[in-house]
Amino acid sequence: MRVLSSTYLLFVYLPLLAVGVRARKLLGYSTIADRYVYDLIAGSWGNGVSVPSERLLVRMVPRPDVSFVLEADEKRILNDRPEHSLEYIMNEKHQYSRLVDVFRLKKVSTDDPPEVVWNKIVEEIELAIHCSPPRTIVVGSQS
C-alpha cells in the first residue's frame, strides 16, 4: 500500500499540483492552498512510516511564498479536539515543527487575541502580494 500511495503521490498528485501552481502564476493568478501535503508528510513522520522516495516527495512540493502554521497550546488543542490524546497532539506539534524547518513556514501563535492573529496573517499576505504577484499562499495549523 505504501508503494502504491507513494507512486500516486509522486507521479499523479504532485506533478498536477506543481503544474497547476506554476500555470496559475504564469497566468497572473495567486494560489491559496490548504495543508494536505504537509499533513501527509507530518502524519508519516509521526507514525514512524517511511514513505518510499520521501526525500523526492519533500523536494517536489511547491514552496509557498507565504505560509503559516497556527500554533496553540497543547491543552487548548485537547479541549477543542477531545478525540485525540495529549501524546498524539504533542507528537503532531513536533512533526509540524520539523515541517516549519524544512519548508520555512511561519509560526503564528494563537495565544494572541483573534484580531491580532488575523492582522499578522493579513499583513504578511499583503506584503507578499505587493512585492511581486502572483504568489502561492498556504495556511495550516498544528491544531
mmCIF file of N, CA and C in Angstrom:
data_model
loop_
_atom_site.group_PDB
_atom_site.id
_atom_site.type_symbol
_atom_site.label_atom_id
_atom_site.label_comp_id
_atom_site.label_asym_id
_atom_site.label_seq_id
_atom_site.Cartn_x
_atom_site.Cartn_y
_atom_site.Cartn_z
ATOM 1 N N MET A 1 0.833 -1.197 0.000
ATOM 2 C CA MET A 1 0.000 0.000 0.000
ATOM 3 C C MET A 1 0.874 1.255 0.000
ATOM 4 N N ARG A 2 1.987 1.217 0.781
ATOM 5 C CA ARG A 2 2.879 2.384 0.827
ATOM 6 C C ARG A 2 3.449 2.689 -0.555
ATOM 7 N N VAL A 3 3.818 1.643 -1.273
ATOM 8 C CA VAL A 3 4.399 1.833 -2.601
ATOM 9 C C VAL A 3 3.348 2.408 -3.545
ATOM 10 N N LEU A 4 2.135 1.881 -3.476
ATOM 11 C CA LEU A 4 1.051 2.364 -4.330
ATOM 12 C C LEU A 4 0.730 3.834 -4.038
ATOM 13 N N SER A 5 0.604 4.169 -2.760
ATOM 14 C CA SER A 5 0.293 5.567 -2.420
ATOM 15 C C SER A 5 1.450 6.488 -2.781
ATOM 16 N N SER A 6 2.674 6.037 -2.601
ATOM 17 C CA SER A 6 3.835 6.849 -2.980
ATOM 18 C C SER A 6 3.888 7.056 -4.482
ATOM 19 N N THR A 7 3.588 6.016 -5.229
ATOM 20 C CA THR A 7 3.577 6.113 -6.684
ATOM 21 C C THR A 7 2.533 7.122 -7.136
ATOM 22 N N TYR A 8 1.343 7.057 -6.549
ATOM 23 C CA TYR A 8 0.286 8.013 -6.873
ATOM 24 C C TYR A 8 0.734 9.444 -6.562
ATOM 25 N N LEU A 9 1.294 9.645 -5.356
ATOM 26 C CA LEU A 9 1.729 10.978 -4.968
ATOM 27 C C LEU A 9 2.811 11.522 -5.893
ATOM 28 N N LEU A 10 3.792 10.690 -6.196
ATOM 29 C CA LEU A 10 4.939 11.149 -6.988
ATOM 30 C C LEU A 10 4.635 11.336 -8.465
ATOM 31 N N PHE A 11 3.758 10.507 -9.012
ATOM 32 C CA PHE A 11 3.547 10.543 -10.454
ATOM 33 C C PHE A 11 2.213 11.129 -10.897
ATOM 34 N N VAL A 12 1.283 11.341 -9.960
ATOM 35 C CA VAL A 12 -0.010 11.917 -10.324
ATOM 36 C C VAL A 12 -0.270 13.210 -9.535
ATOM 37 N N TYR A 13 -0.401 13.092 -8.217
ATOM 38 C CA TYR A 13 -0.813 14.231 -7.400
ATOM 39 C C TYR A 13 0.184 15.390 -7.443
ATOM 40 N N LEU A 14 1.435 15.136 -7.081
ATOM 41 C CA LEU A 14 2.405 16.222 -7.009
ATOM 42 C C LEU A 14 2.712 16.863 -8.360
ATOM 43 N N PRO A 15 2.867 16.086 -9.440
ATOM 44 C CA PRO A 15 3.067 16.762 -10.730
ATOM 45 C C PRO A 15 1.880 17.655 -11.111
ATOM 46 N N LEU A 16 0.650 17.190 -10.864
ATOM 47 C CA LEU A 16 -0.516 18.028 -11.155
ATOM 48 C C LEU A 16 -0.536 19.274 -10.271
ATOM 49 N N LEU A 17 -0.181 19.108 -9.017
ATOM 50 C CA LEU A 17 -0.117 20.236 -8.096
ATOM 51 C C LEU A 17 0.934 21.244 -8.561
ATOM 52 N N ALA A 18 2.132 20.761 -8.856
ATOM 53 C CA ALA A 18 3.218 21.651 -9.278
ATOM 54 C C ALA A 18 2.884 22.356 -10.586
ATOM 55 N N VAL A 19 2.359 21.615 -11.550
ATOM 56 C CA VAL A 19 1.994 22.219 -12.840
ATOM 57 C C VAL A 19 0.861 23.227 -12.646
ATOM 58 N N GLY A 20 -0.108 22.882 -11.822
ATOM 59 C CA GLY A 20 -1.228 23.789 -11.566
ATOM 60 C C GLY A 20 -0.788 25.093 -10.928
ATOM 61 N N VAL A 21 0.099 25.009 -9.938
ATOM 62 C CA VAL A 21 0.586 26.219 -9.268
ATOM 63 C C VAL A 21 1.387 27.069 -10.250
ATOM 64 N N ARG A 22 2.277 26.442 -10.999
ATOM 65 C CA ARG A 22 3.100 27.193 -11.958
ATOM 66 C C ARG A 22 2.244 27.819 -13.068
ATOM 67 N N ALA A 23 1.255 27.081 -13.547
ATOM 68 C CA ALA A 23 0.378 27.606 -14.602
ATOM 69 C C ALA A 23 -0.386 28.824 -14.098
ATOM 70 N N ARG A 24 -0.882 28.744 -12.875
ATOM 71 C CA ARG A 24 -1.605 29.888 -12.314
ATOM 72 C C ARG A 24 -0.696 31.108 -12.182
ATOM 73 N N LYS A 25 0.551 30.889 -11.775
ATOM 74 C CA LYS A 25 1.492 32.005 -11.666
ATOM 75 C C LYS A 25 1.747 32.621 -13.039
ATOM 76 N N LEU A 26 1.925 31.776 -14.050
ATOM 77 C CA LEU A 26 2.165 32.286 -15.403
ATOM 78 C C LEU A 26 0.978 33.088 -15.925
ATOM 79 N N LEU A 27 -0.229 32.682 -15.525
ATOM 80 C CA LEU A 27 -1.436 33.389 -15.951
ATOM 81 C C LEU A 27 -1.729 34.612 -15.091
ATOM 82 N N GLY A 28 -0.900 34.840 -14.066
ATOM 83 C CA GLY A 28 -1.067 36.022 -13.221
ATOM 84 C C GLY A 28 -1.976 35.845 -12.030
ATOM 85 N N TYR A 29 -2.284 34.622 -11.683
ATOM 86 C CA TYR A 29 -3.155 34.354 -10.542
ATOM 87 C C TYR A 29 -2.335 33.957 -9.326
ATOM 88 N N SER A 30 -2.842 34.301 -8.150
ATOM 89 C CA SER A 30 -2.265 33.804 -6.914
ATOM 90 C C SER A 30 -2.945 32.488 -6.580
ATOM 91 N N THR A 31 -2.274 31.668 -5.802
ATOM 92 C CA THR A 31 -2.829 30.377 -5.406
ATOM 93 C C THR A 31 -2.882 30.316 -3.892
ATOM 94 N N ILE A 32 -4.032 29.953 -3.377
ATOM 95 C CA ILE A 32 -4.174 29.723 -1.947
ATOM 96 C C ILE A 32 -4.487 28.243 -1.781
ATOM 97 N N ALA A 33 -3.684 27.562 -0.959
ATOM 98 C CA ALA A 33 -3.839 26.119 -0.811
ATOM 99 C C ALA A 33 -3.926 25.743 0.662
ATOM 100 N N ASP A 34 -4.561 24.621 0.904
ATOM 101 C CA ASP A 34 -4.608 24.073 2.248
ATOM 102 C C ASP A 34 -3.346 23.255 2.473
ATOM 103 N N ARG A 35 -3.277 22.589 3.566
ATOM 104 C CA ARG A 35 -2.052 21.950 4.016
ATOM 105 C C ARG A 35 -2.016 20.449 3.785
ATOM 106 N N TYR A 36 -2.742 19.920 2.824
ATOM 107 C CA TYR A 36 -2.869 18.481 2.649
ATOM 108 C C TYR A 36 -1.529 17.772 2.583
ATOM 109 N N VAL A 37 -0.610 18.248 1.757
ATOM 110 C CA VAL A 37 0.680 17.578 1.596
ATOM 111 C C VAL A 37 1.473 17.648 2.896
ATOM 112 N N TYR A 38 1.410 18.795 3.581
ATOM 113 C CA TYR A 38 2.110 18.907 4.866
ATOM 114 C C TYR A 38 1.553 17.913 5.881
ATOM 115 N N ASP A 39 0.225 17.790 5.926
ATOM 116 C CA ASP A 39 -0.391 16.826 6.838
ATOM 117 C C ASP A 39 0.057 15.405 6.516
ATOM 118 N N LEU A 40 0.132 15.099 5.244
ATOM 119 C CA LEU A 40 0.558 13.774 4.818
ATOM 120 C C LEU A 40 1.983 13.476 5.282
ATOM 121 N N ILE A 41 2.882 14.426 5.075
ATOM 122 C CA ILE A 41 4.274 14.231 5.476
ATOM 123 C C ILE A 41 4.386 14.150 6.998
ATOM 124 N N ALA A 42 3.739 15.069 7.706
ATOM 125 C CA ALA A 42 3.788 15.061 9.168
ATOM 126 C C ALA A 42 3.182 13.780 9.727
ATOM 127 N N GLY A 43 2.091 13.330 9.141
ATOM 128 C CA GLY A 43 1.469 12.083 9.592
ATOM 129 C C GLY A 43 2.381 10.890 9.389
ATOM 130 N N SER A 44 3.071 10.850 8.265
ATOM 131 C CA SER A 44 4.009 9.755 8.006
ATOM 132 C C SER A 44 5.148 9.777 9.009
ATOM 133 N N TRP A 45 5.719 10.960 9.223
ATOM 134 C CA TRP A 45 6.806 11.075 10.190
ATOM 135 C C TRP A 45 6.324 10.698 11.584
ATOM 136 N N GLY A 46 5.139 11.161 11.941
ATOM 137 C CA GLY A 46 4.610 10.906 13.277
ATOM 138 C C GLY A 46 4.320 9.448 13.542
ATOM 139 N N ASN A 47 3.955 8.705 12.497
ATOM 140 C CA ASN A 47 3.678 7.275 12.650
ATOM 141 C C ASN A 47 4.926 6.431 12.474
ATOM 142 N N GLY A 48 6.050 7.079 12.236
ATOM 143 C CA GLY A 48 7.287 6.348 12.033
ATOM 144 C C GLY A 48 7.321 5.625 10.699
ATOM 145 N N VAL A 49 6.462 6.033 9.785
ATOM 146 C CA VAL A 49 6.382 5.401 8.471
ATOM 147 C C VAL A 49 7.321 6.140 7.528
ATOM 148 N N SER A 50 8.110 5.388 6.826
ATOM 149 C CA SER A 50 8.990 5.984 5.824
ATOM 150 C C SER A 50 8.380 5.723 4.458
ATOM 151 N N VAL A 51 7.902 6.781 3.840
ATOM 152 C CA VAL A 51 7.297 6.660 2.521
ATOM 153 C C VAL A 51 8.432 6.504 1.508
ATOM 154 N N PRO A 52 8.354 5.510 0.614
ATOM 155 C CA PRO A 52 9.399 5.392 -0.397
ATOM 156 C C PRO A 52 9.541 6.698 -1.173
ATOM 157 N N SER A 53 10.748 7.058 -1.448
ATOM 158 C CA SER A 53 11.069 8.292 -2.178
ATOM 159 C C SER A 53 10.624 9.536 -1.418
ATOM 160 N N GLU A 54 10.626 9.483 -0.093
ATOM 161 C CA GLU A 54 10.167 10.610 0.724
ATOM 162 C C GLU A 54 10.990 11.868 0.461
ATOM 163 N N ARG A 55 12.281 11.720 0.286
ATOM 164 C CA ARG A 55 13.120 12.897 0.028
ATOM 165 C C ARG A 55 12.731 13.563 -1.286
ATOM 166 N N LEU A 56 12.402 12.745 -2.278
ATOM 167 C CA LEU A 56 11.951 13.300 -3.558
ATOM 168 C C LEU A 56 10.605 14.006 -3.365
ATOM 169 N N LEU A 57 9.737 13.409 -2.587
ATOM 170 C CA LEU A 57 8.435 13.999 -2.287
ATOM 171 C C LEU A 57 8.614 15.374 -1.656
ATOM 172 N N VAL A 58 9.508 15.474 -0.673
ATOM 173 C CA VAL A 58 9.736 16.748 0.007
ATOM 174 C C VAL A 58 10.296 17.781 -0.969
ATOM 175 N N ARG A 59 11.152 17.361 -1.896
ATOM 176 C CA ARG A 59 11.719 18.298 -2.881
ATOM 177 C C ARG A 59 10.694 18.740 -3.914
ATOM 178 N N MET A 60 9.699 17.889 -4.221
ATOM 179 C CA MET A 60 8.725 18.203 -5.265
ATOM 180 C C MET A 60 7.607 19.125 -4.808
ATOM 181 N N VAL A 61 7.366 19.193 -3.514
ATOM 182 C CA VAL A 61 6.272 20.021 -3.010
ATOM 183 C C VAL A 61 6.580 21.483 -3.340
ATOM 184 N N PRO A 62 5.670 22.167 -4.058
ATOM 185 C CA PRO A 62 5.910 23.578 -4.373
ATOM 186 C C PRO A 62 6.073 24.395 -3.099
ATOM 187 N N ARG A 63 7.075 25.237 -3.085
ATOM 188 C CA ARG A 63 7.337 26.084 -1.920
ATOM 189 C C ARG A 63 6.452 27.321 -1.993
ATOM 190 N N PRO A 64 5.677 27.552 -0.936
ATOM 191 C CA PRO A 64 4.810 28.738 -0.946
ATOM 192 C C PRO A 64 5.614 30.008 -0.709
ATOM 193 N N ASP A 65 5.100 31.102 -1.214
ATOM 194 C CA ASP A 65 5.706 32.404 -0.970
ATOM 195 C C ASP A 65 5.320 32.912 0.416
ATOM 196 N N VAL A 66 4.138 32.584 0.842
ATOM 197 C CA VAL A 66 3.648 32.947 2.168
ATOM 198 C C VAL A 66 3.009 31.703 2.761
ATOM 199 N N SER A 67 3.388 31.369 3.971
ATOM 200 C CA SER A 67 2.815 30.183 4.602
ATOM 201 C C SER A 67 2.756 30.378 6.105
ATOM 202 N N PHE A 68 1.751 29.802 6.706
ATOM 203 C CA PHE A 68 1.544 29.970 8.136
ATOM 204 C C PHE A 68 1.235 28.628 8.777
ATOM 205 N N VAL A 69 1.725 28.458 9.973
ATOM 206 C CA VAL A 69 1.319 27.350 10.826
ATOM 207 C C VAL A 69 0.777 28.006 12.087
ATOM 208 N N LEU A 70 -0.488 27.777 12.357
ATOM 209 C CA LEU A 70 -1.104 28.335 13.553
ATOM 210 C C LEU A 70 -0.750 27.435 14.725
ATOM 211 N N GLU A 71 -0.126 28.019 15.718
ATOM 212 C CA GLU A 71 0.377 27.248 16.851
ATOM 213 C C GLU A 71 -0.439 27.571 18.095
ATOM 214 N N ALA A 72 -0.848 26.509 18.795
ATOM 215 C CA ALA A 72 -1.642 26.680 20.011
ATOM 216 C C ALA A 72 -1.089 25.778 21.108
ATOM 217 N N ASP A 73 -1.432 26.110 22.324
ATOM 218 C CA ASP A 73 -1.043 25.305 23.480
ATOM 219 C C ASP A 73 -1.699 23.930 23.398
ATOM 220 N N GLU A 74 -0.958 22.893 23.796
ATOM 221 C CA GLU A 74 -1.460 21.513 23.703
ATOM 222 C C GLU A 74 -2.775 21.322 24.453
ATOM 223 N N LYS A 75 -2.890 21.921 25.625
ATOM 224 C CA LYS A 75 -4.114 21.749 26.422
ATOM 225 C C LYS A 75 -5.306 22.407 25.747
ATOM 226 N N ARG A 76 -5.069 23.533 25.093
ATOM 227 C CA ARG A 76 -6.153 24.197 24.360
ATOM 228 C C ARG A 76 -6.601 23.346 23.175
ATOM 229 N N ILE A 77 -5.628 22.757 22.472
ATOM 230 C CA ILE A 77 -5.958 21.876 21.348
ATOM 231 C C ILE A 77 -6.748 20.680 21.862
ATOM 232 N N LEU A 78 -6.321 20.113 22.976
ATOM 233 C CA LEU A 78 -7.006 18.952 23.555
ATOM 234 C C LEU A 78 -8.453 19.293 23.906
ATOM 235 N N ASN A 79 -8.699 20.499 24.407
ATOM 236 C CA ASN A 79 -10.075 20.920 24.701
ATOM 237 C C ASN A 79 -10.915 20.997 23.434
ATOM 238 N N ASP A 80 -10.295 21.453 22.325
ATOM 239 C CA ASP A 80 -11.015 21.570 21.061
ATOM 240 C C ASP A 80 -11.129 20.247 20.321
ATOM 241 N N ARG A 81 -10.220 19.320 20.601
ATOM 242 C CA ARG A 81 -10.197 18.022 19.905
ATOM 243 C C ARG A 81 -10.092 16.884 20.920
ATOM 244 N N PRO A 82 -11.130 16.669 21.707
ATOM 245 C CA PRO A 82 -11.064 15.654 22.776
ATOM 246 C C PRO A 82 -10.919 14.219 22.254
ATOM 247 N N GLU A 83 -11.135 14.012 20.958
ATOM 248 C CA GLU A 83 -10.987 12.664 20.406
ATOM 249 C C GLU A 83 -9.525 12.236 20.319
ATOM 250 N N HIS A 84 -8.588 13.177 20.487
ATOM 251 C CA HIS A 84 -7.158 12.868 20.441
ATOM 252 C C HIS A 84 -6.571 12.886 21.845
ATOM 253 N N SER A 85 -5.505 12.129 22.023
ATOM 254 C CA SER A 85 -4.810 12.131 23.305
ATOM 255 C C SER A 85 -3.787 13.272 23.330
ATOM 256 N N LEU A 86 -3.353 13.623 24.538
ATOM 257 C CA LEU A 86 -2.337 14.650 24.682
ATOM 258 C C LEU A 86 -1.048 14.215 23.986
ATOM 259 N N GLU A 87 -0.695 12.943 24.076
ATOM 260 C CA GLU A 87 0.515 12.431 23.423
ATOM 261 C C GLU A 87 0.416 12.588 21.905
ATOM 262 N N TYR A 88 -0.748 12.301 21.345
ATOM 263 C CA TYR A 88 -0.949 12.451 19.905
ATOM 264 C C TYR A 88 -0.745 13.909 19.490
ATOM 265 N N ILE A 89 -1.333 14.826 20.237
ATOM 266 C CA ILE A 89 -1.233 16.251 19.921
ATOM 267 C C ILE A 89 0.210 16.726 20.043
ATOM 268 N N MET A 90 0.920 16.281 21.077
ATOM 269 C CA MET A 90 2.313 16.670 21.245
ATOM 270 C C MET A 90 3.167 16.133 20.090
ATOM 271 N N ASN A 91 2.900 14.905 19.673
ATOM 272 C CA ASN A 91 3.631 14.321 18.550
ATOM 273 C C ASN A 91 3.332 15.098 17.261
ATOM 274 N N GLU A 92 2.074 15.439 17.040
ATOM 275 C CA GLU A 92 1.694 16.208 15.855
ATOM 276 C C GLU A 92 2.397 17.566 15.844
ATOM 277 N N LYS A 93 2.441 18.231 16.986
ATOM 278 C CA LYS A 93 3.140 19.514 17.065
ATOM 279 C C LYS A 93 4.623 19.353 16.766
ATOM 280 N N HIS A 94 5.211 18.272 17.264
ATOM 281 C CA HIS A 94 6.629 18.019 16.993
ATOM 282 C C HIS A 94 6.869 17.831 15.494
ATOM 283 N N GLN A 95 6.013 17.069 14.837
ATOM 284 C CA GLN A 95 6.174 16.830 13.396
ATOM 285 C C GLN A 95 5.985 18.126 12.611
ATOM 286 N N TYR A 96 5.034 18.954 13.015
ATOM 287 C CA TYR A 96 4.848 20.236 12.337
ATOM 288 C C TYR A 96 6.024 21.177 12.584
ATOM 289 N N SER A 97 6.661 21.071 13.738
ATOM 290 C CA SER A 97 7.868 21.869 13.979
ATOM 291 C C SER A 97 8.963 21.473 13.004
ATOM 292 N N ARG A 98 9.070 20.190 12.707
ATOM 293 C CA ARG A 98 10.029 19.737 11.697
ATOM 294 C C ARG A 98 9.678 20.308 10.327
ATOM 295 N N LEU A 99 8.380 20.312 9.999
ATOM 296 C CA LEU A 99 7.945 20.870 8.715
ATOM 297 C C LEU A 99 8.243 22.368 8.618
ATOM 298 N N VAL A 100 8.091 23.076 9.738
ATOM 299 C CA VAL A 100 8.398 24.512 9.764
ATOM 300 C C VAL A 100 9.839 24.719 9.324
ATOM 301 N N ASP A 101 10.739 23.865 9.805
ATOM 302 C CA ASP A 101 12.147 23.981 9.437
ATOM 303 C C ASP A 101 12.384 23.615 7.979
ATOM 304 N N VAL A 102 11.801 22.520 7.522
ATOM 305 C CA VAL A 102 12.033 22.037 6.157
ATOM 306 C C VAL A 102 11.477 23.008 5.121
ATOM 307 N N PHE A 103 10.257 23.503 5.337
ATOM 308 C CA PHE A 103 9.581 24.339 4.342
ATOM 309 C C PHE A 103 9.602 25.829 4.664
ATOM 310 N N ARG A 104 10.295 26.215 5.732
ATOM 311 C CA ARG A 104 10.385 27.623 6.133
ATOM 312 C C ARG A 104 8.990 28.249 6.312
ATOM 313 N N LEU A 105 8.154 27.563 7.054
ATOM 314 C CA LEU A 105 6.816 28.073 7.343
ATOM 315 C C LEU A 105 6.904 29.066 8.498
ATOM 316 N N LYS A 106 5.963 29.994 8.558
ATOM 317 C CA LYS A 106 5.943 30.987 9.632
ATOM 318 C C LYS A 106 4.968 30.537 10.703
ATOM 319 N N LYS A 107 5.442 30.519 11.942
ATOM 320 C CA LYS A 107 4.571 30.181 13.059
ATOM 321 C C LYS A 107 3.835 31.431 13.513
ATOM 322 N N VAL A 108 2.540 31.259 13.729
ATOM 323 C CA VAL A 108 1.717 32.339 14.262
ATOM 324 C C VAL A 108 1.035 31.787 15.507
ATOM 325 N N SER A 109 1.320 32.393 16.640
ATOM 326 C CA SER A 109 0.739 31.941 17.892
ATOM 327 C C SER A 109 -0.725 32.344 17.971
ATOM 328 N N THR A 110 -1.556 31.395 18.343
ATOM 329 C CA THR A 110 -2.975 31.703 18.516
ATOM 330 C C THR A 110 -3.288 32.070 19.968
ATOM 331 N N ASP A 111 -2.225 32.267 20.774
ATOM 332 C CA ASP A 111 -2.429 32.728 22.146
ATOM 333 C C ASP A 111 -2.812 34.204 22.172
ATOM 334 N N ASP A 112 -2.447 34.914 21.095
ATOM 335 C CA ASP A 112 -2.846 36.318 20.983
ATOM 336 C C ASP A 112 -4.343 36.392 20.672
ATOM 337 N N PRO A 113 -4.950 37.546 20.886
ATOM 338 C CA PRO A 113 -6.370 37.702 20.532
ATOM 339 C C PRO A 113 -6.577 37.461 19.027
ATOM 340 N N PRO A 114 -7.751 36.970 18.629
ATOM 341 C CA PRO A 114 -8.009 36.658 17.220
ATOM 342 C C PRO A 114 -7.714 37.812 16.266
ATOM 343 N N GLU A 115 -8.035 39.038 16.666
ATOM 344 C CA GLU A 115 -7.784 40.155 15.749
ATOM 345 C C GLU A 115 -6.293 40.376 15.524
ATOM 346 N N VAL A 116 -5.467 40.123 16.538
ATOM 347 C CA VAL A 116 -4.018 40.271 16.399
ATOM 348 C C VAL A 116 -3.476 39.190 15.459
ATOM 349 N N VAL A 117 -3.946 37.952 15.650
ATOM 350 C CA VAL A 117 -3.525 36.846 14.787
ATOM 351 C C VAL A 117 -3.923 37.139 13.344
ATOM 352 N N TRP A 118 -5.156 37.545 13.153
ATOM 353 C CA TRP A 118 -5.657 37.846 11.809
ATOM 354 C C TRP A 118 -4.850 38.968 11.163
ATOM 355 N N ASN A 119 -4.569 40.015 11.918
ATOM 356 C CA ASN A 119 -3.803 41.140 11.374
ATOM 357 C C ASN A 119 -2.393 40.732 10.975
ATOM 358 N N LYS A 120 -1.766 39.840 11.750
ATOM 359 C CA LYS A 120 -0.429 39.348 11.389
ATOM 360 C C LYS A 120 -0.477 38.613 10.048
ATOM 361 N N ILE A 121 -1.474 37.771 9.893
ATOM 362 C CA ILE A 121 -1.610 36.995 8.659
ATOM 363 C C ILE A 121 -1.889 37.915 7.475
ATOM 364 N N VAL A 122 -2.829 38.823 7.643
ATOM 365 C CA VAL A 122 -3.178 39.753 6.558
ATOM 366 C C VAL A 122 -1.974 40.615 6.181
ATOM 367 N N GLU A 123 -1.233 41.075 7.151
ATOM 368 C CA GLU A 123 -0.048 41.899 6.888
ATOM 369 C C GLU A 123 0.977 41.137 6.044
ATOM 370 N N GLU A 124 1.242 39.887 6.395
ATOM 371 C CA GLU A 124 2.194 39.063 5.637
ATOM 372 C C GLU A 124 1.701 38.814 4.211
ATOM 373 N N ILE A 125 0.420 38.541 4.065
ATOM 374 C CA ILE A 125 -0.142 38.291 2.735
ATOM 375 C C ILE A 125 -0.065 39.556 1.886
ATOM 376 N N GLU A 126 -0.451 40.695 2.464
ATOM 377 C CA GLU A 126 -0.396 41.951 1.715
ATOM 378 C C GLU A 126 1.031 42.289 1.303
ATOM 379 N N LEU A 127 1.982 42.064 2.195
ATOM 380 C CA LEU A 127 3.380 42.318 1.880
ATOM 381 C C LEU A 127 3.829 41.441 0.707
ATOM 382 N N ALA A 128 3.463 40.180 0.733
ATOM 383 C CA ALA A 128 3.846 39.257 -0.340
ATOM 384 C C ALA A 128 3.177 39.638 -1.655
ATOM 385 N N ILE A 129 1.919 40.017 -1.605
ATOM 386 C CA ILE A 129 1.194 40.377 -2.827
ATOM 387 C C ILE A 129 1.772 41.635 -3.454
ATOM 388 N N HIS A 130 2.141 42.600 -2.634
ATOM 389 C CA HIS A 130 2.664 43.857 -3.164
ATOM 390 C C HIS A 130 4.110 43.744 -3.632
ATOM 391 N N CYS A 131 4.832 42.721 -3.167
ATOM 392 C CA CYS A 131 6.237 42.560 -3.574
ATOM 393 C C CYS A 131 6.350 42.150 -5.032
ATOM 394 N N SER A 132 5.717 41.058 -5.393
ATOM 395 C CA SER A 132 5.771 40.618 -6.799
ATOM 396 C C SER A 132 4.744 39.531 -7.043
ATOM 397 N N PRO A 133 3.497 39.920 -7.344
ATOM 398 C CA PRO A 133 2.471 38.926 -7.615
ATOM 399 C C PRO A 133 2.807 38.159 -8.870
ATOM 400 N N PRO A 134 2.258 37.025 -9.123
ATOM 401 C CA PRO A 134 1.355 36.248 -8.282
ATOM 402 C C PRO A 134 2.107 35.443 -7.218
ATOM 403 N N ARG A 135 1.406 35.029 -6.195
ATOM 404 C CA ARG A 135 2.012 34.361 -5.053
ATOM 405 C C ARG A 135 1.317 33.029 -4.771
ATOM 406 N N THR A 136 2.015 32.181 -4.019
ATOM 407 C CA THR A 136 1.437 30.939 -3.542
ATOM 408 C C THR A 136 1.344 31.058 -2.029
ATOM 409 N N ILE A 137 0.156 30.827 -1.479
ATOM 410 C CA ILE A 137 -0.099 31.004 -0.054
ATOM 411 C C ILE A 137 -0.653 29.694 0.489
ATOM 412 N N VAL A 138 -0.099 29.226 1.607
ATOM 413 C CA VAL A 138 -0.578 28.011 2.252
ATOM 414 C C VAL A 138 -0.876 28.347 3.704
ATOM 415 N N VAL A 139 -2.036 27.941 4.156
ATOM 416 C CA VAL A 139 -2.417 28.155 5.538
ATOM 417 C C VAL A 139 -2.659 26.794 6.172
ATOM 418 N N GLY A 140 -2.028 26.554 7.313
ATOM 419 C CA GLY A 140 -2.190 25.294 8.023
ATOM 420 C C GLY A 140 -2.198 25.545 9.503
ATOM 421 N N SER A 141 -2.437 24.497 10.257
ATOM 422 C CA SER A 141 -2.392 24.664 11.700
ATOM 423 C C SER A 141 -1.868 23.400 12.343
ATOM 424 N N GLN A 142 -1.383 23.558 13.568
ATOM 425 C CA GLN A 142 -0.931 22.408 14.328
ATOM 426 C C GLN A 142 -2.067 21.890 15.187
ATOM 427 N N SER A 143 -3.210 22.501 15.075
ATOM 428 C CA SER A 143 -4.319 22.089 15.927
ATOM 429 C C SER A 143 -5.351 21.338 15.135
#
